[in-house]
């Protein structure tokens, strides 16, 4: 009896698909961008020797040197201000803000310099800069480590704002943001860094950077989410399917500019929409999305557009953060209210 044939295993250098976490995918995306373009620099607190608090920049300083992976002082305004000068001199700095709540000392630089430079110069000066911000809750952190500041940046003309929800998007979107000649706020859902592994094919053709995507087809209602809430929305859709209800889920991916064409198409078919995010409901991104849906799909709606998000309080202590974060039950409750209208 002959032995069963053994499939050859491709050497690591030849493999194009690997199972990766979001953290590993972002690291690989940074590495590839730095390999492809010598003007790409990485700056931030502990990004070099430590490899970042979440290890997103692990190994980069060893491979690219201290001139391209720069450990900065604890001074966010200084980090972003230095990156402004580098961008004006032809570099493509990638700035890491260690935690979302630490971005506010740099807010003046971001909204007064980074966002306005191209417009101020009549288009003669470019500002090719990426500001990476781990955002959102769910990791049991202390104060200032679990914020959701996306609406503040999306409301600022001159800034592009994007957020990935999975490793594949993290890998490609980060490279696309670095290649952009406009400043990009790149929001990374920190509780997803090491949560799930997916297959990443580095030879695939990625979606466009500023485009939303239908991630689950459905017929009864539309769930709109982004960043960390996409996983919650998908779980809600799966739970609803067990009860005979079909929910379509859309990952926005880009918050400024918004790509709402797929959202409008979906709502015109389902007649119902629920928008969910971790940030506070009051004046959050869901308010803009809901208003735009109401304007564009008014005659297709069977119920008001509903929003599900964090409560209008400062982010709470870690021991009660699960009560604050919008979970599957709160999303499904909104779906029930929409379908009962």
PDB file of N, CA, C and O in Angstrom, residues 107-117 120:
ATOM      1  N   UNK A 107      -3.999  68.763  19.570  1.00  0.00           N
ATOM      2  CA  UNK A 107      -5.194  69.172  18.821  1.00  0.00           C
ATOM      3  C   UNK A 107      -4.985  70.496  18.100  1.00  0.00           C
ATOM      4  O   UNK A 107      -5.411  70.671  16.946  1.00  0.00           O
ATOM      5  N   UNK A 108      -4.307  71.435  18.752  1.00  0.00           N
ATOM      6  CA  UNK A 108      -4.049  72.728  18.116  1.00  0.00           C
ATOM      7  C   UNK A 108      -3.222  72.547  16.844  1.00  0.00           C
ATOM      8  O   UNK A 108      -3.536  73.133  15.797  1.00  0.00           O
ATOM      9  N   UNK A 109      -2.174  71.746  16.908  1.00  0.00           N
ATOM     10  CA  UNK A 109      -1.347  71.499  15.724  1.00  0.00           C
ATOM     11  C   UNK A 109      -2.169  70.851  14.603  1.00  0.00           C
ATOM     12  O   UNK A 109      -2.040  71.200  13.431  1.00  0.00           O
ATOM     13  N   UNK A 110      -3.033  69.913  14.991  1.00  0.00           N
ATOM     14  CA  UNK A 110      -3.784  69.155  13.985  1.00  0.00           C
ATOM     15  C   UNK A 110      -4.809  70.034  13.278  1.00  0.00           C
ATOM     16  O   UNK A 110      -4.901  70.040  12.038  1.00  0.00           O
ATOM     17  N   UNK A 111      -5.597  70.799  14.038  1.00  0.00           N
ATOM     18  CA  UNK A 111      -6.687  71.560  13.411  1.00  0.00           C
ATOM     19  C   UNK A 111      -6.228  72.905  12.867  1.00  0.00           C
ATOM     20  O   UNK A 111      -6.844  73.440  11.934  1.00  0.00           O
ATOM     21  N   UNK A 112      -5.144  73.463  13.409  1.00  0.00           N
ATOM     22  CA  UNK A 112      -4.699  74.792  12.973  1.00  0.00           C
ATOM     23  C   UNK A 112      -3.580  74.741  11.942  1.00  0.00           C
ATOM     24  O   UNK A 112      -3.418  75.691  11.170  1.00  0.00           O
ATOM     25  N   UNK A 113      -2.800  73.665  11.927  1.00  0.00           N
ATOM     26  CA  UNK A 113      -1.688  73.565  10.986  1.00  0.00           C
ATOM     27  C   UNK A 113      -1.886  72.417   9.988  1.00  0.00           C
ATOM     28  O   UNK A 113      -1.940  72.643   8.788  1.00  0.00           O
ATOM     29  N   UNK A 114      -1.999  71.203  10.505  1.00  0.00           N
ATOM     30  CA  UNK A 114      -2.105  70.033   9.634  1.00  0.00           C
ATOM     31  C   UNK A 114      -3.301  70.153   8.689  1.00  0.00           C
ATOM     32  O   UNK A 114      -3.178  69.973   7.477  1.00  0.00           O
ATOM     33  N   UNK A 115      -4.466  70.483   9.230  1.00  0.00           N
ATOM     34  CA  UNK A 115      -5.690  70.508   8.426  1.00  0.00           C
ATOM     35  C   UNK A 115      -5.730  71.680   7.444  1.00  0.00           C
ATOM     36  O   UNK A 115      -6.355  71.585   6.388  1.00  0.00           O
ATOM     37  N   UNK A 116      -5.066  72.780   7.771  1.00  0.00           N
ATOM     38  CA  UNK A 116      -5.227  74.014   6.995  1.00  0.00           C
ATOM     39  C   UNK A 116      -4.090  74.307   6.022  1.00  0.00           C
ATOM     40  O   UNK A 116      -4.217  75.186   5.165  1.00  0.00           O
ATOM     41  N   UNK A 117      -2.972  73.601   6.127  1.00  0.00           N
ATOM     42  CA  UNK A 117      -1.783  73.984   5.378  1.00  0.00           C
ATOM     43  C   UNK A 117      -2.003  73.984   3.867  1.00  0.00           C
ATOM     44  O   UNK A 117      -1.602  74.930   3.165  1.00  0.00           O
ATOM     45  N   UNK A 120      -4.419  76.828   2.997  1.00  0.00           N
ATOM     46  CA  UNK A 120      -3.768  78.114   3.269  1.00  0.00           C
ATOM     47  C   UNK A 120      -2.803  78.497   2.144  1.00  0.00           C
ATOM     48  O   UNK A 120      -2.646  79.676   1.808  1.00  0.00           O
TER      49      UNK A 120
END
